[in-house]
Structures are given as structure tokens and as C-alpha cells.
mmCIF file with all atom_site columns, C-alpha atoms in Angstrom:
data_model
loop_
_atom_site.group_PDB
_atom_site.id
_atom_site.type_symbol
_atom_site.label_atom_id
_atom_site.label_alt_id
_atom_site.label_comp_id
_atom_site.label_asym_id
_atom_site.label_entity_id
_atom_site.label_seq_id
_atom_site.pdbx_PDB_ins_code
_atom_site.Cartn_x
_atom_site.Cartn_y
_atom_site.Cartn_z
_atom_site.occupancy
_atom_site.B_iso_or_equiv
_atom_site.pdbx_formal_charge
_atom_site.auth_seq_id
_atom_site.auth_comp_id
_atom_site.auth_asym_id
_atom_site.auth_atom_id
_atom_site.pdbx_PDB_model_num
ATOM 1   C CA . UNK A 1 1   ? -22.264 -69.743 65.426 1.00 0.00 ? 6   UNK A CA 1
ATOM 2   C CA . UNK A 1 2   ? -21.414 -69.062 69.079 1.00 0.00 ? 7   UNK A CA 1
ATOM 3   C CA . UNK A 1 3   ? -19.446 -72.305 69.239 1.00 0.00 ? 8   UNK A CA 1
ATOM 4   C CA . UNK A 1 4   ? -17.300 -71.255 66.250 1.00 0.00 ? 9   UNK A CA 1
ATOM 5   C CA . UNK A 1 5   ? -16.586 -67.829 67.787 1.00 0.00 ? 10  UNK A CA 1
ATOM 6   C CA . UNK A 1 6   ? -15.728 -69.440 71.130 1.00 0.00 ? 11  UNK A CA 1
ATOM 7   C CA . UNK A 1 7   ? -13.312 -71.866 69.459 1.00 0.00 ? 12  UNK A CA 1
ATOM 8   C CA . UNK A 1 8   ? -11.766 -69.010 67.452 1.00 0.00 ? 13  UNK A CA 1
ATOM 9   C CA . UNK A 1 9   ? -11.379 -66.877 70.583 1.00 0.00 ? 14  UNK A CA 1
ATOM 10  C CA . UNK A 1 10  ? -9.805  -69.757 72.549 1.00 0.00 ? 15  UNK A CA 1
ATOM 11  C CA . UNK A 1 11  ? -7.420  -70.476 69.672 1.00 0.00 ? 16  UNK A CA 1
ATOM 12  C CA . UNK A 1 12  ? -6.259  -66.862 69.504 1.00 0.00 ? 17  UNK A CA 1
ATOM 13  C CA . UNK A 1 13  ? -5.847  -66.603 73.286 1.00 0.00 ? 18  UNK A CA 1
ATOM 14  C CA . UNK A 1 14  ? -3.927  -69.889 73.523 1.00 0.00 ? 19  UNK A CA 1
ATOM 15  C CA . UNK A 1 15  ? -1.659  -68.796 70.646 1.00 0.00 ? 20  UNK A CA 1
ATOM 16  C CA . UNK A 1 16  ? -0.885  -65.496 72.375 1.00 0.00 ? 21  UNK A CA 1
ATOM 17  C CA . UNK A 1 17  ? -0.261  -67.211 75.715 1.00 0.00 ? 22  UNK A CA 1
ATOM 18  C CA . UNK A 1 18  ? 2.010   -69.772 74.046 1.00 0.00 ? 23  UNK A CA 1
ATOM 19  C CA . UNK A 1 19  ? 3.959   -67.044 72.237 1.00 0.00 ? 24  UNK A CA 1
ATOM 20  C CA . UNK A 1 20  ? 4.309   -65.035 75.449 1.00 0.00 ? 25  UNK A CA 1
ATOM 21  C CA . UNK A 1 21  ? 5.601   -68.075 77.341 1.00 0.00 ? 26  UNK A CA 1
ATOM 22  C CA . UNK A 1 22  ? 8.088   -68.828 74.563 1.00 0.00 ? 27  UNK A CA 1
ATOM 23  C CA . UNK A 1 23  ? 9.449   -65.256 74.604 1.00 0.00 ? 28  UNK A CA 1
ATOM 24  C CA . UNK A 1 24  ? 9.672   -65.280 78.406 1.00 0.00 ? 29  UNK A CA 1
ATOM 25  C CA . UNK A 1 25  ? 11.521  -68.604 78.509 1.00 0.00 ? 30  UNK A CA 1
ATOM 26  C CA . UNK A 1 26  ? 13.880  -67.542 75.698 1.00 0.00 ? 31  UNK A CA 1
ATOM 27  C CA . UNK A 1 27  ? 14.836  -64.248 77.372 1.00 0.00 ? 32  UNK A CA 1
ATOM 28  C CA . UNK A 1 28  ? 15.427  -65.962 80.723 1.00 0.00 ? 33  UNK A CA 1
ATOM 29  C CA . UNK A 1 29  ? 17.407  -68.700 79.006 1.00 0.00 ? 34  UNK A CA 1
ATOM 30  C CA . UNK A 1 30  ? 19.797  -66.191 77.381 1.00 0.00 ? 35  UNK A CA 1
ATOM 31  C CA . UNK A 1 31  ? 20.088  -63.798 80.339 1.00 0.00 ? 36  UNK A CA 1
ATOM 32  C CA . UNK A 1 32  ? 19.999  -66.156 83.327 1.00 0.00 ? 37  UNK A CA 1
ATOM 33  C CA . UNK A 1 33  ? 20.379  -69.853 82.515 1.00 0.00 ? 38  UNK A CA 1
ATOM 34  C CA . UNK A 1 34  ? 23.267  -69.726 79.997 1.00 0.00 ? 39  UNK A CA 1
ATOM 35  C CA . UNK A 1 35  ? 25.436  -67.289 82.060 1.00 0.00 ? 40  UNK A CA 1
ATOM 36  C CA . UNK A 1 36  ? 24.729  -69.329 85.214 1.00 0.00 ? 41  UNK A CA 1
ATOM 37  C CA . UNK A 1 37  ? 25.778  -72.545 83.476 1.00 0.00 ? 42  UNK A CA 1
ATOM 38  C CA . UNK A 1 38  ? 28.900  -70.975 81.909 1.00 0.00 ? 43  UNK A CA 1
ATOM 39  C CA . UNK A 1 39  ? 29.949  -69.648 85.325 1.00 0.00 ? 44  UNK A CA 1
ATOM 40  C CA . UNK A 1 40  ? 29.631  -73.167 86.802 1.00 0.00 ? 45  UNK A CA 1
ATOM 41  C CA . UNK A 1 41  ? 31.884  -74.736 84.176 1.00 0.00 ? 46  UNK A CA 1
ATOM 42  C CA . UNK A 1 42  ? 34.369  -71.820 83.908 1.00 0.00 ? 47  UNK A CA 1
ATOM 43  C CA . UNK A 1 43  ? 37.892  -73.123 84.599 1.00 0.00 ? 48  UNK A CA 1
ATOM 44  C CA . UNK A 1 44  ? 39.935  -70.040 83.675 1.00 0.00 ? 49  UNK A CA 1
ATOM 45  C CA . UNK A 1 45  ? 41.881  -67.621 85.834 1.00 0.00 ? 50  UNK A CA 1
ATOM 46  C CA . UNK A 1 46  ? 39.787  -65.320 88.022 1.00 0.00 ? 51  UNK A CA 1
ATOM 47  C CA . UNK A 1 47  ? 40.898  -61.811 87.062 1.00 0.00 ? 52  UNK A CA 1
ATOM 48  C CA . UNK A 1 48  ? 38.126  -59.910 88.806 1.00 0.00 ? 53  UNK A CA 1
ATOM 49  C CA . UNK A 1 49  ? 39.213  -57.351 91.369 1.00 0.00 ? 54  UNK A CA 1
ATOM 50  C CA . UNK A 1 50  ? 41.186  -54.128 91.518 1.00 0.00 ? 55  UNK A CA 1
ATOM 51  C CA . UNK A 1 51  ? 44.126  -53.466 89.203 1.00 0.00 ? 56  UNK A CA 1
ATOM 52  C CA . UNK A 1 52  ? 46.226  -50.335 89.007 1.00 0.00 ? 57  UNK A CA 1
ATOM 53  C CA . UNK A 1 53  ? 48.715  -49.333 86.427 1.00 0.00 ? 58  UNK A CA 1
ATOM 54  C CA . UNK A 1 54  ? 50.011  -46.954 83.871 1.00 0.00 ? 59  UNK A CA 1
ATOM 55  C CA . UNK A 1 55  ? 49.241  -46.060 80.299 1.00 0.00 ? 60  UNK A CA 1
ATOM 56  C CA . UNK A 1 56  ? 52.493  -44.980 78.691 1.00 0.00 ? 61  UNK A CA 1
ATOM 57  C CA . UNK A 1 57  ? 51.944  -42.791 75.626 1.00 0.00 ? 62  UNK A CA 1
ATOM 58  C CA . UNK A 1 58  ? 55.632  -41.837 75.394 1.00 0.00 ? 63  UNK A CA 1
ATOM 59  C CA . UNK A 1 59  ? 58.658  -41.797 77.706 1.00 0.00 ? 64  UNK A CA 1
ATOM 60  C CA . UNK A 1 60  ? 57.455  -38.564 79.309 1.00 0.00 ? 65  UNK A CA 1
ATOM 61  C CA . UNK A 1 61  ? 53.665  -38.879 78.984 1.00 0.00 ? 66  UNK A CA 1
ATOM 62  C CA . UNK A 1 62  ? 52.306  -41.455 81.456 1.00 0.00 ? 67  UNK A CA 1
ATOM 63  C CA . UNK A 1 63  ? 48.805  -41.639 82.954 1.00 0.00 ? 68  UNK A CA 1
ATOM 64  C CA . UNK A 1 64  ? 47.854  -43.651 86.041 1.00 0.00 ? 69  UNK A CA 1
ATOM 65  C CA . UNK A 1 65  ? 44.589  -45.592 86.196 1.00 0.00 ? 70  UNK A CA 1
ATOM 66  C CA . UNK A 1 66  ? 42.684  -47.938 88.483 1.00 0.00 ? 71  UNK A CA 1
ATOM 67  C CA . UNK A 1 67  ? 40.627  -50.747 86.956 1.00 0.00 ? 72  UNK A CA 1
ATOM 68  C CA . UNK A 1 68  ? 37.799  -52.359 88.947 1.00 0.00 ? 73  UNK A CA 1
ATOM 69  C CA . UNK A 1 69  ? 36.974  -55.519 87.023 1.00 0.00 ? 74  UNK A CA 1
ATOM 70  C CA . UNK A 1 70  ? 34.106  -57.939 87.423 1.00 0.00 ? 75  UNK A CA 1
ATOM 71  C CA . UNK A 1 71  ? 33.724  -61.230 85.586 1.00 0.00 ? 76  UNK A CA 1
ATOM 72  C CA . UNK A 1 72  ? 30.886  -63.523 84.585 1.00 0.00 ? 77  UNK A CA 1
ATOM 73  C CA . UNK A 1 73  ? 32.319  -66.590 82.851 1.00 0.00 ? 78  UNK A CA 1
ATOM 74  C CA . UNK A 1 74  ? 34.450  -65.175 80.003 1.00 0.00 ? 79  UNK A CA 1
ATOM 75  C CA . UNK A 1 75  ? 32.766  -61.745 79.998 1.00 0.00 ? 80  UNK A CA 1
ATOM 76  C CA . UNK A 1 76  ? 34.665  -58.996 81.826 1.00 0.00 ? 81  UNK A CA 1
ATOM 77  C CA . UNK A 1 77  ? 33.207  -55.586 82.688 1.00 0.00 ? 82  UNK A CA 1
ATOM 78  C CA . UNK A 1 78  ? 33.739  -52.769 85.166 1.00 0.00 ? 83  UNK A CA 1
ATOM 79  C CA . UNK A 1 79  ? 35.201  -49.307 85.584 1.00 0.00 ? 84  UNK A CA 1
ATOM 80  C CA . UNK A 1 80  ? 38.454  -47.580 84.687 1.00 0.00 ? 85  UNK A CA 1
ATOM 81  C CA . UNK A 1 81  ? 39.258  -44.470 86.747 1.00 0.00 ? 86  UNK A CA 1
ATOM 82  C CA . UNK A 1 82  ? 41.948  -41.909 86.005 1.00 0.00 ? 87  UNK A CA 1
ATOM 83  C CA . UNK A 1 83  ? 44.027  -41.145 89.105 1.00 0.00 ? 88  UNK A CA 1
ATOM 84  C CA . UNK A 1 84  ? 44.911  -37.663 87.826 1.00 0.00 ? 89  UNK A CA 1
ATOM 85  C CA . UNK A 1 85  ? 41.586  -36.326 86.563 1.00 0.00 ? 90  UNK A CA 1
ATOM 86  C CA . UNK A 1 86  ? 39.112  -38.657 88.274 1.00 0.00 ? 91  UNK A CA 1
ATOM 87  C CA . UNK A 1 87  ? 37.386  -39.366 84.930 1.00 0.00 ? 92  UNK A CA 1
ATOM 88  C CA . UNK A 1 88  ? 35.477  -42.637 84.899 1.00 0.00 ? 93  UNK A CA 1
ATOM 89  C CA . UNK A 1 89  ? 35.153  -44.999 81.965 1.00 0.00 ? 94  UNK A CA 1
ATOM 90  C CA . UNK A 1 90  ? 33.092  -48.142 81.461 1.00 0.00 ? 95  UNK A CA 1
ATOM 91  C CA . UNK A 1 91  ? 35.049  -51.175 80.263 1.00 0.00 ? 96  UNK A CA 1
ATOM 92  C CA . UNK A 1 92  ? 33.657  -54.308 78.650 1.00 0.00 ? 97  UNK A CA 1
ATOM 93  C CA . UNK A 1 93  ? 35.339  -57.274 77.036 1.00 0.00 ? 98  UNK A CA 1
ATOM 94  C CA . UNK A 1 94  ? 36.305  -60.895 77.375 1.00 0.00 ? 99  UNK A CA 1
ATOM 95  C CA . UNK A 1 95  ? 39.059  -63.033 78.860 1.00 0.00 ? 100 UNK A CA 1
ATOM 96  C CA . UNK A 1 96  ? 40.066  -66.238 77.053 1.00 0.00 ? 101 UNK A CA 1
ATOM 97  C CA . UNK A 1 97  ? 43.321  -68.195 76.887 1.00 0.00 ? 102 UNK A CA 1
ATOM 98  C CA . UNK A 1 98  ? 45.207  -65.725 79.116 1.00 0.00 ? 103 UNK A CA 1
ATOM 99  C CA . UNK A 1 99  ? 44.311  -62.798 76.806 1.00 0.00 ? 104 UNK A CA 1
ATOM 100 C CA . UNK A 1 100 ? 42.036  -59.985 77.978 1.00 0.00 ? 105 UNK A CA 1
ATOM 101 C CA . UNK A 1 101 ? 40.448  -57.712 75.393 1.00 0.00 ? 106 UNK A CA 1
ATOM 102 C CA . UNK A 1 102 ? 38.631  -54.616 76.641 1.00 0.00 ? 107 UNK A CA 1
ATOM 103 C CA . UNK A 1 103 ? 36.898  -51.656 75.075 1.00 0.00 ? 108 UNK A CA 1
ATOM 104 C CA . UNK A 1 104 ? 36.248  -48.511 77.072 1.00 0.00 ? 109 UNK A CA 1
ATOM 105 C CA . UNK A 1 105 ? 33.966  -45.515 76.737 1.00 0.00 ? 110 UNK A CA 1
ATOM 106 C CA . UNK A 1 106 ? 33.644  -42.375 78.834 1.00 0.00 ? 111 UNK A CA 1
ATOM 107 C CA . UNK A 1 107 ? 30.735  -42.254 81.252 1.00 0.00 ? 112 UNK A CA 1
ATOM 108 C CA . UNK A 1 108 ? 30.093  -38.566 80.522 1.00 0.00 ? 113 UNK A CA 1
ATOM 109 C CA . UNK A 1 109 ? 27.747  -38.223 77.542 1.00 0.00 ? 114 UNK A CA 1
ATOM 110 C CA . UNK A 1 110 ? 29.641  -35.150 76.275 1.00 0.00 ? 115 UNK A CA 1
ATOM 111 C CA . UNK A 1 111 ? 33.083  -36.860 76.276 1.00 0.00 ? 116 UNK A CA 1
ATOM 112 C CA . UNK A 1 112 ? 34.432  -38.512 73.130 1.00 0.00 ? 117 UNK A CA 1
ATOM 113 C CA . UNK A 1 113 ? 37.045  -40.672 74.894 1.00 0.00 ? 118 UNK A CA 1
ATOM 114 C CA . UNK A 1 114 ? 37.020  -44.291 73.741 1.00 0.00 ? 119 UNK A CA 1
ATOM 115 C CA . UNK A 1 115 ? 39.451  -47.015 72.841 1.00 0.00 ? 120 UNK A CA 1
ATOM 116 C CA . UNK A 1 116 ? 40.494  -50.613 73.314 1.00 0.00 ? 121 UNK A CA 1
ATOM 117 C CA . UNK A 1 117 ? 43.114  -52.660 75.141 1.00 0.00 ? 122 UNK A CA 1
ATOM 118 C CA . UNK A 1 118 ? 44.623  -56.103 74.622 1.00 0.00 ? 123 UNK A CA 1
ATOM 119 C CA . UNK A 1 119 ? 46.433  -57.647 77.589 1.00 0.00 ? 124 UNK A CA 1
ATOM 120 C CA . UNK A 1 120 ? 48.355  -60.831 78.292 1.00 0.00 ? 125 UNK A CA 1
ATOM 121 C CA . UNK A 1 121 ? 48.141  -62.188 81.850 1.00 0.00 ? 126 UNK A CA 1
ATOM 122 C CA . UNK A 1 122 ? 51.710  -62.724 83.116 1.00 0.00 ? 127 UNK A CA 1
ATOM 123 C CA . UNK A 1 123 ? 53.721  -63.360 86.298 1.00 0.00 ? 128 UNK A CA 1
ATOM 124 C CA . UNK A 1 124 ? 51.391  -66.044 87.628 1.00 0.00 ? 129 UNK A CA 1
ATOM 125 C CA . UNK A 1 125 ? 48.291  -63.864 87.324 1.00 0.00 ? 130 UNK A CA 1
ATOM 126 C CA . UNK A 1 126 ? 49.729  -60.809 89.069 1.00 0.00 ? 131 UNK A CA 1
ATOM 127 C CA . UNK A 1 127 ? 50.172  -58.531 86.050 1.00 0.00 ? 132 UNK A CA 1
ATOM 128 C CA . UNK A 1 128 ? 48.506  -57.668 82.769 1.00 0.00 ? 133 UNK A CA 1
ATOM 129 C CA . UNK A 1 129 ? 50.864  -56.435 80.038 1.00 0.00 ? 134 UNK A CA 1
ATOM 130 C CA . UNK A 1 130 ? 49.502  -55.039 76.818 1.00 0.00 ? 135 UNK A CA 1
ATOM 131 C CA . UNK A 1 131 ? 48.787  -52.246 74.412 1.00 0.00 ? 136 UNK A CA 1
ATOM 132 C CA . UNK A 1 132 ? 45.957  -49.828 73.843 1.00 0.00 ? 137 UNK A CA 1
ATOM 133 C CA . UNK A 1 133 ? 44.592  -47.981 70.841 1.00 0.00 ? 138 UNK A CA 1
ATOM 134 C CA . UNK A 1 134 ? 42.487  -44.896 71.416 1.00 0.00 ? 139 UNK A CA 1
ATOM 135 C CA . UNK A 1 135 ? 41.495  -41.430 70.361 1.00 0.00 ? 140 UNK A CA 1
ATOM 136 C CA . UNK A 1 136 ? 44.098  -39.002 71.747 1.00 0.00 ? 141 UNK A CA 1
ATOM 137 C CA . UNK A 1 137 ? 42.369  -35.613 72.000 1.00 0.00 ? 142 UNK A CA 1
ATOM 138 C CA . UNK A 1 138 ? 45.444  -33.341 72.561 1.00 0.00 ? 143 UNK A CA 1
ATOM 139 C CA . UNK A 1 139 ? 46.743  -34.331 69.110 1.00 0.00 ? 144 UNK A CA 1
ATOM 140 C CA . UNK A 1 140 ? 43.321  -35.161 67.607 1.00 0.00 ? 145 UNK A CA 1
ATOM 141 C CA . UNK A 1 141 ? 44.349  -38.559 66.271 1.00 0.00 ? 146 UNK A CA 1
ATOM 142 C CA . UNK A 1 142 ? 44.235  -42.283 66.919 1.00 0.00 ? 147 UNK A CA 1
ATOM 143 C CA . UNK A 1 143 ? 47.346  -43.463 68.747 1.00 0.00 ? 148 UNK A CA 1
ATOM 144 C CA . UNK A 1 144 ? 48.705  -46.386 70.763 1.00 0.00 ? 149 UNK A CA 1
ATOM 145 C CA . UNK A 1 145 ? 50.188  -46.837 74.212 1.00 0.00 ? 150 UNK A CA 1
ATOM 146 C CA . UNK A 1 146 ? 51.939  -49.464 76.276 1.00 0.00 ? 151 UNK A CA 1
ATOM 147 C CA . UNK A 1 147 ? 49.807  -50.474 79.255 1.00 0.00 ? 152 UNK A CA 1
ATOM 148 C CA . UNK A 1 148 ? 50.847  -52.383 82.361 1.00 0.00 ? 153 UNK A CA 1
ATOM 149 C CA . UNK A 1 149 ? 48.479  -53.300 85.194 1.00 0.00 ? 154 UNK A CA 1
ATOM 150 C CA . UNK A 1 150 ? 49.324  -54.838 88.567 1.00 0.00 ? 155 UNK A CA 1
ATOM 151 C CA . UNK A 1 151 ? 46.765  -56.691 90.698 1.00 0.00 ? 156 UNK A CA 1
ATOM 152 C CA . UNK A 1 152 ? 45.919  -54.833 93.917 1.00 0.00 ? 157 UNK A CA 1
ATOM 153 C CA . UNK A 1 153 ? 43.277  -57.318 95.195 1.00 0.00 ? 158 UNK A CA 1
#
């Protein structure tokens, strides 16, 4: 009887250890190994760094922003800072085939600011030209804007 219980106990323990090792390896594979490998084989343009530019809602309504972008393979993330108000936004997206797509959300939990941008890298990697769609609180609606960013380095 003791031999059966010992074998049962060892079977359960080895199953739990095996499952734990599998989960550990899988999470490290997705979070560490795959991004490391993608970064090694990435052959695209390096767009990380500081960009500044303007968001043009209309001919008279223009806002200035600074983008601090970081990149890991095709994934792009960072901060967008308003030069006028100092508001900070988190940006996240991807860069493929000279096109950068970003979504942004306000860092303040009480702010409802959010939107998205699509850019085309132009002028030999010195500028990003594109458009944005976002919630425009003064008019309480979704609207678009023309956006142009210049690399500051």
C-alpha cells in the first residue's frame, strides 16, 4: 500500500514540476527569446529617437508635440508630450514597410484622450508624414488631423 501511495505522490509531483517548467519556458520564449531573435534579424529603418512636429486640426488650430520613440524589432512604443500643455501620452504600435501605425492614450487615469496615427517615412528617414484620428474634446466628436514629424535625434 505504501508503495502505491509513494508512486502516486511521485507521479503527481513530477506532473506539477513538468507543467511548471513548460509554463516557465513558454513565457520566457514569448517574452525574451522571440523578441531577441526578431531584433537580430530586423533589417528595417531604425526610427527610434526623438521626433517633434505638429498636429494640424485646421489652418488655425495647430498643436506641437514631441515624440520619444523606442523600438524592439517591428514594435514601436514610447511617449508623446504636448509642448503647450505638457500632457503626456503613451504610444504603442508597429513599423513595417515604411509605414508606422501608432495608438495613443493619456497617462492620466481621468483623461479620455485617445486616438491613432498612420505615418509614412519620407525624405530618407528624416520625416514622418501622416494623419491622425482621435477624440476631439472641445467639439465632443471624432475628428482627423494632418500630422508631420521631423527627426530631432
